[in-house]
Coordinates of C-alpha atoms in Angstrom, one line a residue:
X1 CA 179.2 -66.5 23.4
X2 CA 180.2 -66.7 27.3
X3 CA 182.8 -64.4 26.8
X4 CA 180.3 -61.8 25.2
X5 CA 178.1 -62.1 28.2
X6 CA 180.8 -61.5 30.5
X7 CA 182.1 -58.3 28.2
X8 CA 178.3 -57.1 28.3
X9 CA 177.8 -57.8 31.9
X10 CA 181.3 -55.5 32.5
X11 CA 179.4 -53.1 30.0
X12 CA 176.9 -52.6 32.0
X13 CA 178.2 -52.5 35.3
X14 CA 180.2 -49.5 34.0
X15 CA 177.5 -47.8 32.8
X16 CA 175.7 -47.8 35.9
X17 CA 179.0 -46.7 37.6
X18 CA 179.1 -43.8 35.4
X19 CA 175.7 -43.0 35.5
X20 CA 176.0 -42.7 39.9
X21 CA 178.8 -40.4 39.4
X22 CA 176.6 -38.2 37.2
X23 CA 173.8 -38.1 39.9
X24 CA 175.2 -38.3 43.0
X25 CA 177.4 -35.2 41.5
X26 CA 174.3 -33.2 41.2
X27 CA 172.4 -34.2 43.7
X28 CA 174.0 -35.8 46.7
X29 CA 174.3 -39.1 48.0
X30 CA 171.2 -39.8 50.1
X31 CA 168.6 -38.4 47.8
X32 CA 168.8 -40.1 44.4
X33 CA 167.6 -44.0 44.4
X34 CA 168.8 -46.9 42.6
X35 CA 165.7 -46.2 39.9
X36 CA 167.5 -43.3 38.6
X37 CA 170.8 -44.3 38.8
X38 CA 169.4 -47.3 37.0
X39 CA 166.8 -45.0 34.5
X40 CA 169.8 -42.7 33.2
X41 CA 172.1 -46.1 32.4
X42 CA 169.7 -47.0 30.1
X43 CA 168.8 -50.5 32.6
X44 CA 166.8 -51.6 35.0
X45 CA 166.2 -51.3 38.8
X46 CA 167.1 -55.0 38.7
X47 CA 170.0 -55.5 36.6
X48 CA 171.5 -52.5 39.0
X49 CA 171.2 -55.2 41.9
X50 CA 172.6 -57.8 39.5
X51 CA 175.4 -55.9 40.1
X52 CA 175.8 -54.8 43.5
X53 CA 173.8 -55.0 46.5
X54 CA 172.4 -51.8 47.6
X55 CA 173.5 -48.1 47.4
X56 CA 176.9 -48.4 49.8
X57 CA 177.9 -51.3 47.5
X58 CA 177.5 -48.8 44.7
X59 CA 179.3 -46.3 46.3
X60 CA 182.0 -48.7 47.1
X61 CA 182.8 -49.6 44.0
X62 CA 182.7 -45.8 42.9
X63 CA 185.3 -44.8 46.1
X64 CA 187.7 -47.7 44.4
X65 CA 187.8 -46.1 40.5
X66 CA 190.0 -43.9 42.5
X67 CA 193.1 -46.1 42.7
X68 CA 196.8 -44.1 44.2
X69 CA 200.0 -45.8 42.8
X70 CA 200.8 -49.0 44.8
X71 CA 203.3 -48.5 47.7
X72 CA 206.1 -50.1 47.6
X73 CA 208.6 -49.6 51.1
X74 CA 211.9 -51.2 50.8
X75 CA 212.5 -54.7 52.4
X76 CA 216.2 -55.3 53.2
X77 CA 218.6 -52.0 53.1
X78 CA 217.4 -49.0 54.4
X79 CA 220.1 -47.1 52.8
X80 CA 217.7 -47.8 49.7
X81 CA 214.5 -46.9 51.5
X82 CA 213.0 -43.2 50.6
X83 CA 209.8 -43.1 52.3
X84 CA 209.2 -39.5 52.3
X85 CA 210.0 -39.8 47.9
X86 CA 207.3 -42.3 48.1
X87 CA 204.9 -39.6 50.3
X88 CA 206.0 -36.9 47.8
X89 CA 205.2 -38.9 44.9
X90 CA 201.9 -40.0 46.1
X91 CA 200.4 -36.7 47.2
X92 CA 201.7 -35.0 43.8
X93 CA 200.6 -37.7 41.9
X94 CA 197.0 -37.3 43.4
X95 CA 197.0 -33.7 42.7
X96 CA 198.0 -33.9 39.0
X97 CA 195.1 -36.5 38.5
X98 CA 192.6 -34.6 40.4
X99 CA 193.4 -31.5 38.4
X100 CA 193.3 -33.6 34.4
X101 CA 190.8 -36.0 35.3
X102 CA 187.5 -34.8 35.5
X103 CA 186.2 -38.5 37.2
X104 CA 188.4 -38.2 39.9
X105 CA 187.7 -34.7 39.9
X106 CA 183.4 -35.5 40.5
X107 CA 184.5 -38.4 42.8
X108 CA 186.6 -37.0 45.0
X109 CA 183.5 -34.3 45.3
X110 CA 181.3 -37.2 46.2
X111 CA 183.3 -38.1 48.7
X112 CA 184.4 -35.2 49.8
X113 CA 181.2 -32.2 49.7
X114 CA 178.4 -34.6 48.6
X115 CA 177.9 -37.6 51.0
X116 CA 175.5 -35.9 53.6
X117 CA 175.8 -37.0 57.1
X118 CA 172.7 -38.8 57.6
X119 CA 171.2 -41.8 59.1
X120 CA 169.8 -43.2 56.2
X121 CA 173.7 -43.1 54.7
X122 CA 175.4 -45.1 57.9
X123 CA 176.9 -48.2 55.5
X124 CA 178.2 -45.2 52.9
X125 CA 179.5 -43.3 56.0
X126 CA 181.1 -46.7 57.4
X127 CA 183.2 -47.0 53.9
X128 CA 184.1 -43.8 54.2
X129 CA 185.5 -44.1 57.7
X130 CA 187.0 -47.3 56.5
X131 CA 189.2 -45.7 53.4
X132 CA 189.7 -42.8 55.5
X133 CA 191.4 -45.4 58.6
X134 CA 193.0 -46.9 55.2
X135 CA 195.0 -43.8 54.3
X136 CA 195.6 -42.8 57.7
X137 CA 197.5 -46.1 57.9
X138 CA 199.4 -45.7 54.9
X139 CA 200.6 -42.6 56.0
X140 CA 201.6 -43.6 59.4
X141 CA 203.3 -46.2 57.6
X142 CA 205.5 -43.7 55.3
X143 CA 206.4 -41.2 58.3
X144 CA 207.0 -43.9 60.4
X145 CA 209.2 -44.9 57.7
X146 CA 210.9 -42.1 57.4
X147 CA 211.6 -41.9 61.0
X148 CA 213.3 -45.6 60.8
X149 CA 216.0 -44.4 58.1
X150 CA 216.9 -41.0 59.6
X151 CA 215.1 -38.5 57.3
X152 CA 212.7 -37.3 60.1
X153 CA 214.0 -36.5 63.3
X154 CA 213.7 -39.7 65.7
X155 CA 211.5 -37.7 68.5
X156 CA 209.1 -37.2 66.0
X157 CA 205.8 -37.8 67.4
X158 CA 204.2 -39.9 64.7
X159 CA 200.7 -39.8 66.0
X160 CA 200.5 -36.4 66.2
X161 CA 202.2 -35.7 63.0
X162 CA 199.5 -38.4 61.1
X163 CA 196.5 -36.3 61.5
X164 CA 197.8 -32.6 60.9
X165 CA 199.5 -34.2 57.6
X166 CA 196.4 -35.9 56.4
X167 CA 194.2 -33.0 57.2
X168 CA 196.4 -30.7 55.5
X169 CA 196.5 -33.4 52.5
X170 CA 192.0 -33.6 52.6
X171 CA 191.6 -29.8 53.4
X172 CA 193.9 -28.7 50.3
X173 CA 191.7 -30.9 48.3
X174 CA 188.4 -30.1 49.6
X175 CA 189.3 -26.2 49.3
X176 CA 190.2 -26.6 45.4
X177 CA 187.4 -29.1 44.8
X178 CA 184.6 -25.8 45.7
X179 CA 186.8 -23.4 44.0
X180 CA 188.3 -25.0 41.6
X181 CA 188.9 -21.4 39.4
X182 CA 190.6 -20.0 42.1
X183 CA 194.2 -21.6 42.3
X184 CA 195.9 -24.9 40.3
X185 CA 196.0 -27.5 42.3
X186 CA 198.7 -29.3 40.7
X187 CA 201.1 -26.2 41.0
X188 CA 200.1 -25.1 45.0
X189 CA 199.9 -29.1 45.8
X190 CA 203.6 -29.3 45.5
X191 CA 204.4 -26.5 46.9
X192 CA 201.9 -28.3 49.8
X193 CA 204.1 -31.0 49.8
X194 CA 207.3 -29.8 50.4
X195 CA 205.8 -27.2 53.2
X196 CA 204.4 -30.3 55.2
X197 CA 207.5 -32.2 54.3
X198 CA 209.7 -29.2 56.1
X199 CA 207.3 -29.6 59.0
X200 CA 207.7 -32.7 59.8
X201 CA 211.3 -32.1 59.8
X202 CA 211.4 -29.0 61.6
X203 CA 208.7 -28.3 64.0
X204 CA 209.6 -28.2 68.1
X205 CA 205.3 -28.4 68.0
X206 CA 205.9 -32.2 66.1
X207 CA 208.3 -33.4 68.7
X208 CA 207.1 -36.1 71.6
X209 CA 206.6 -34.0 75.0
X210 CA 208.8 -35.7 77.2
X211 CA 207.5 -37.6 80.1
X212 CA 207.9 -37.1 83.6
X213 CA 210.0 -39.3 84.3
X214 CA 211.9 -38.2 81.3
X215 CA 211.9 -34.6 82.7
X216 CA 213.1 -35.4 86.4
X217 CA 216.3 -37.3 85.0
X218 CA 217.3 -35.0 82.8
X219 CA 216.7 -32.2 85.7
X220 CA 218.7 -34.7 88.1
X221 CA 221.6 -35.0 85.1
X222 CA 221.8 -31.3 85.0
X223 CA 221.6 -31.0 88.6
X224 CA 224.7 -33.6 89.3
X225 CA 226.7 -31.2 86.2

């Protein structure tokens, strides 16, 4: 009986999340109430609160449905590490999944296009900011790892490269979500990834700018020669 009760509770929770996807995708995040979500899920408002503290908690659980493959950066021998391969595979997985998985499409659309920046969404914006920070840190780990193992130039300015790449990934997702009929994101995404990696390897604008002290030393050395 206890097992059945637990299964029923899980089923109810998933039904509420499914209803939230439908409501948020159709009406945005700020306007709908939990009552509207409860009615679509076929449960009481109290049942919603039995699983989620508030709308922000529900939104957070919704965002958690999008799971990228775990990173497995090598520990130990650098020769076996492939941070750029990790970055490529994660991006390709995301583009393919959002192309083929309707729920991923709708959740990404909710997060990137339907989450209005209004005061009452403060806690939800905080959750979005935390997710953004986590994604940025994962990306920084991969790019810095690629520098460490020699896949990227030693003088790559990682702190500049990270937001440039992150903005490119999010921008392509937003562009496709706004016009999914315009192009195949799995195919364009594959080329986009290779273009980003090429940029990281070759762009002079992503190199560290020498400090005044470094420039002075270089000038002195050149003059001495």
